[in-house]
PDB file of C-alpha atoms in Angstrom:
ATOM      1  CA  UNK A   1      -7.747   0.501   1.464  1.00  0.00           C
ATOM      2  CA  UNK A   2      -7.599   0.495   5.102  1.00  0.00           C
ATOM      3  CA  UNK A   3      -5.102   0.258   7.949  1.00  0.00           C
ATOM      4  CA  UNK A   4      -6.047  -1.067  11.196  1.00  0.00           C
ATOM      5  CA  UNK A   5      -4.664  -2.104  14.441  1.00  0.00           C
ATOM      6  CA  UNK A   6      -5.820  -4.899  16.365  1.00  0.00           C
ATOM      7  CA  UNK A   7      -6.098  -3.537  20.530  1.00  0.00           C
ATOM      8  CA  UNK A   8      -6.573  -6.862  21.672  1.00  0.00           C
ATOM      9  CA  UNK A   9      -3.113  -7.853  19.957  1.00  0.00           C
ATOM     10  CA  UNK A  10      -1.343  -4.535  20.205  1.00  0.00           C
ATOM     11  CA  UNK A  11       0.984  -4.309  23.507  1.00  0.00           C
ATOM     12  CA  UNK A  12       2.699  -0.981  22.932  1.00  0.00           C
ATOM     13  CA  UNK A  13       6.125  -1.886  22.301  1.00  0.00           C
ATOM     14  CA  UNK A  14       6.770   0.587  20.272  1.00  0.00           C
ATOM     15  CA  UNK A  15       8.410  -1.346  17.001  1.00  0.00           C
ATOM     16  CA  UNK A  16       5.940  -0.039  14.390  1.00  0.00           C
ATOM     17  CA  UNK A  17       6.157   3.767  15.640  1.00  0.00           C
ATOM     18  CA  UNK A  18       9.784   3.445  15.350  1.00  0.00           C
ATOM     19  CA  UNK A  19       9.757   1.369  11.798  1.00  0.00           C
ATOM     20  CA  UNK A  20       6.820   4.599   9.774  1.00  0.00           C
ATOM     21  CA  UNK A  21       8.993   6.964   7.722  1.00  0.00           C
ATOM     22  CA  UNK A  22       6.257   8.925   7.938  1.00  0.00           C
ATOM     23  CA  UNK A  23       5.789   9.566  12.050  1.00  0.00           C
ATOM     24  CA  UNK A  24       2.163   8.155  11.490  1.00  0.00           C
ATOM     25  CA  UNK A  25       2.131   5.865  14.299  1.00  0.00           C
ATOM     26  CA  UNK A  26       2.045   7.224  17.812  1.00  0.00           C
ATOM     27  CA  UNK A  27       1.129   5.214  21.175  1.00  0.00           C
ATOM     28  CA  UNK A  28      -1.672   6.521  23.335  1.00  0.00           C
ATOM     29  CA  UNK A  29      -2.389   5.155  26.587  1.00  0.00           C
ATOM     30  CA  UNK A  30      -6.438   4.193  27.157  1.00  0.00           C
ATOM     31  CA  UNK A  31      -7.835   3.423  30.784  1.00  0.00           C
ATOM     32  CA  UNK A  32      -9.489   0.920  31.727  1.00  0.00           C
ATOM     33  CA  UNK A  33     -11.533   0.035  34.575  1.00  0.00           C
ATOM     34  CA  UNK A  34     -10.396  -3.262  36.574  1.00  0.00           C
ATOM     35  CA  UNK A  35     -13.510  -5.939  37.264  1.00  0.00           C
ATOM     36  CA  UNK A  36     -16.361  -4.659  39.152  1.00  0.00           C
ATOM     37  CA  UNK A  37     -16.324  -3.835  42.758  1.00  0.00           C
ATOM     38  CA  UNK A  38     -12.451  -2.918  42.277  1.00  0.00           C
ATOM     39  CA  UNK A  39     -11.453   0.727  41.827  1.00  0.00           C
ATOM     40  CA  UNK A  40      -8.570   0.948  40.251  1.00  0.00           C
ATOM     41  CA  UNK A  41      -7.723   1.584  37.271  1.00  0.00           C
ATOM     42  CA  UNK A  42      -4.494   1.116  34.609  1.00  0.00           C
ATOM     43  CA  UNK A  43      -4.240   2.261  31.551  1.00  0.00           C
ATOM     44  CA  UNK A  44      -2.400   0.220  28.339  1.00  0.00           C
ATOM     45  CA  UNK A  45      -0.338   1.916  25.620  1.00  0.00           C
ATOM     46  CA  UNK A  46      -1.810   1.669  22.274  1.00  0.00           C
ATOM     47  CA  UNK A  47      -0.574   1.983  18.954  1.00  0.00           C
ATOM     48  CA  UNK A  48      -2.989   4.810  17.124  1.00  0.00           C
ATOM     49  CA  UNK A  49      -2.601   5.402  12.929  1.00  0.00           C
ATOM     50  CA  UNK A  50      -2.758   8.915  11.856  1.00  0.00           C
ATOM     51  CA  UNK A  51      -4.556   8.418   8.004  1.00  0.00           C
ATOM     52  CA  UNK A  52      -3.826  11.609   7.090  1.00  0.00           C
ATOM     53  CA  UNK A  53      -0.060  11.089   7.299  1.00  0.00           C
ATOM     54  CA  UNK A  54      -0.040   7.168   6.992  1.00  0.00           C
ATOM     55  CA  UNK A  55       0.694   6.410   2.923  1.00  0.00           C
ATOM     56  CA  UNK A  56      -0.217   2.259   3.757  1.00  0.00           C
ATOM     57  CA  UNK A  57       3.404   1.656   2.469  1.00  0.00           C
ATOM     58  CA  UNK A  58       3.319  -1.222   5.259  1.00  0.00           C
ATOM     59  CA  UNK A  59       6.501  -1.025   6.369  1.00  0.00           C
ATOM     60  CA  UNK A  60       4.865  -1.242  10.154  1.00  0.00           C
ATOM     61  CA  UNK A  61       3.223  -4.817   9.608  1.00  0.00           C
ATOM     62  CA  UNK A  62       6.169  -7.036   9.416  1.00  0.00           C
ATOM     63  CA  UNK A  63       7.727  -5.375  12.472  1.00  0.00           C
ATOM     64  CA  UNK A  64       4.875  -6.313  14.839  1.00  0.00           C
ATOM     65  CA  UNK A  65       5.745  -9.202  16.361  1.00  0.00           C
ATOM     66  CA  UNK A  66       1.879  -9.803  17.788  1.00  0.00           C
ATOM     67  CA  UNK A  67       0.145  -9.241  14.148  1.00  0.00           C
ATOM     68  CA  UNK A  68      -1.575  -6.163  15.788  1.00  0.00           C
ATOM     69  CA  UNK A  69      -1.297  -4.302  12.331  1.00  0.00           C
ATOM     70  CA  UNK A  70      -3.181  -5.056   9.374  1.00  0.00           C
ATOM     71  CA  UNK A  71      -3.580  -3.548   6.097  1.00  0.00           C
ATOM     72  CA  UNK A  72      -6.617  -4.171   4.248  1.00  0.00           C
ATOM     73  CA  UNK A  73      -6.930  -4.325   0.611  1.00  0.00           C
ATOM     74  CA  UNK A  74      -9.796  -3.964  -1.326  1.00  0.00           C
ATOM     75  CA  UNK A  75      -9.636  -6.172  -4.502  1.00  0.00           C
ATOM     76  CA  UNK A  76     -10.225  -4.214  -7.693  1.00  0.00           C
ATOM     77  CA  UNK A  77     -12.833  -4.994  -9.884  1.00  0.00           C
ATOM     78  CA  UNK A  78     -12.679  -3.457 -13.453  1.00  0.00           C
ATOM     79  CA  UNK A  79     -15.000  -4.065 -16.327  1.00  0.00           C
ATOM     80  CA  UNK A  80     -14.550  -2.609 -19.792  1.00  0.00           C
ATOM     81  CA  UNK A  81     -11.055  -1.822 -19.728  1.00  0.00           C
ATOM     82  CA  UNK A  82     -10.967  -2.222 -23.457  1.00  0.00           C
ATOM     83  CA  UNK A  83     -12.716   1.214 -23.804  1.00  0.00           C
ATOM     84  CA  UNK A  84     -10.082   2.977 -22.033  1.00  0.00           C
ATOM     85  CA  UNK A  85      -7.269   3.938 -24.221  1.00  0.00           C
ATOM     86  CA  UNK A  86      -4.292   6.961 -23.269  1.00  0.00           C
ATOM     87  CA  UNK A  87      -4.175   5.934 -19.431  1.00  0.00           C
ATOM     88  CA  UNK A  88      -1.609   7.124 -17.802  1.00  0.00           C
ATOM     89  CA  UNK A  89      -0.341   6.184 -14.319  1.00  0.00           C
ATOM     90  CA  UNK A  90       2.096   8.670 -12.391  1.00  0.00           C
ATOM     91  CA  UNK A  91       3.836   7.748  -9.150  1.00  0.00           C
ATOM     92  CA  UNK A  92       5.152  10.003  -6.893  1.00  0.00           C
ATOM     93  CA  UNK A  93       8.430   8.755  -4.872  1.00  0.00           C
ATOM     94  CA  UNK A  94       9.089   9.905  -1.557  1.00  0.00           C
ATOM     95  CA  UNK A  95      11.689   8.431   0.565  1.00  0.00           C
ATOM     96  CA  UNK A  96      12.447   5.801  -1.599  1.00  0.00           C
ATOM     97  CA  UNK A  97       9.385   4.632  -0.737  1.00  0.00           C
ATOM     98  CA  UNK A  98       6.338   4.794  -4.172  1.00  0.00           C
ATOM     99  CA  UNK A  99       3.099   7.022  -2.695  1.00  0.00           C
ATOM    100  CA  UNK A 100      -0.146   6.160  -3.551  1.00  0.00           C
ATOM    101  CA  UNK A 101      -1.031   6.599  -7.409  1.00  0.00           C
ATOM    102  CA  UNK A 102      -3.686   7.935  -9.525  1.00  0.00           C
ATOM    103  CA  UNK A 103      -4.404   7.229 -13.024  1.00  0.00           C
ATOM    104  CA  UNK A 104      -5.056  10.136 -15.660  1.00  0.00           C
ATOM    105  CA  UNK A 105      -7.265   9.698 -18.922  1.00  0.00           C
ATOM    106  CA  UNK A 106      -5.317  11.549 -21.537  1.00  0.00           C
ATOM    107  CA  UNK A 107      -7.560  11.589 -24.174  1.00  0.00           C
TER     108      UNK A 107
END
């Protein structure tokens, strides 16, 4: 799974920042340099995800009004689930909000 935001969509307004429970958004401006033969320069603010805080509960998409967030799913693929007997799954809440699980052979 992957979170991503879209720069040539993202304007800096803020919402998504605002909306994360988890203060993994924050805005960072980045330059950029005006057509050649100009020389100045302006810089554009810049929605940035911190992974290492960010739990993908995707609370930030639906806020963006521009579609600059995206969460990407990989679709799971599991063969031979018959053989797998005493699985447990534990979820963690935090926030009211369910964190990221793991499943646990038991046996």
């Amino acid at each position: 799974m992957d979170i991503i935001v879209k720069k040539e969509k993202c304007v800096g307004c803020v919402l998504c920042s605002n909306e994360c429970p988890y203060g993994a958004i924050t805005l960072v401006d980045e330059r950029h340099e005006l057509e050649e033969g100009l020389k100045a320069k302006f810089a554009v603010r810049l929605a940035v995800i911190d992974r290492d805080k960010c739990t993908y509960c995707g609370q930030c998409v639906p806020v963006c009004p521009f579609g600059a967030i995206e969460i990407i799913r990989e679709e799971a693929t599991f063969e031979g689930k018959e053989e797998y007997k005493g699985v447990m799954v534990f979820g963690e809440i935090r926030d009211g909000i369910l964190e990221t699980y793991t499943f646990e052979l038991t046996g």
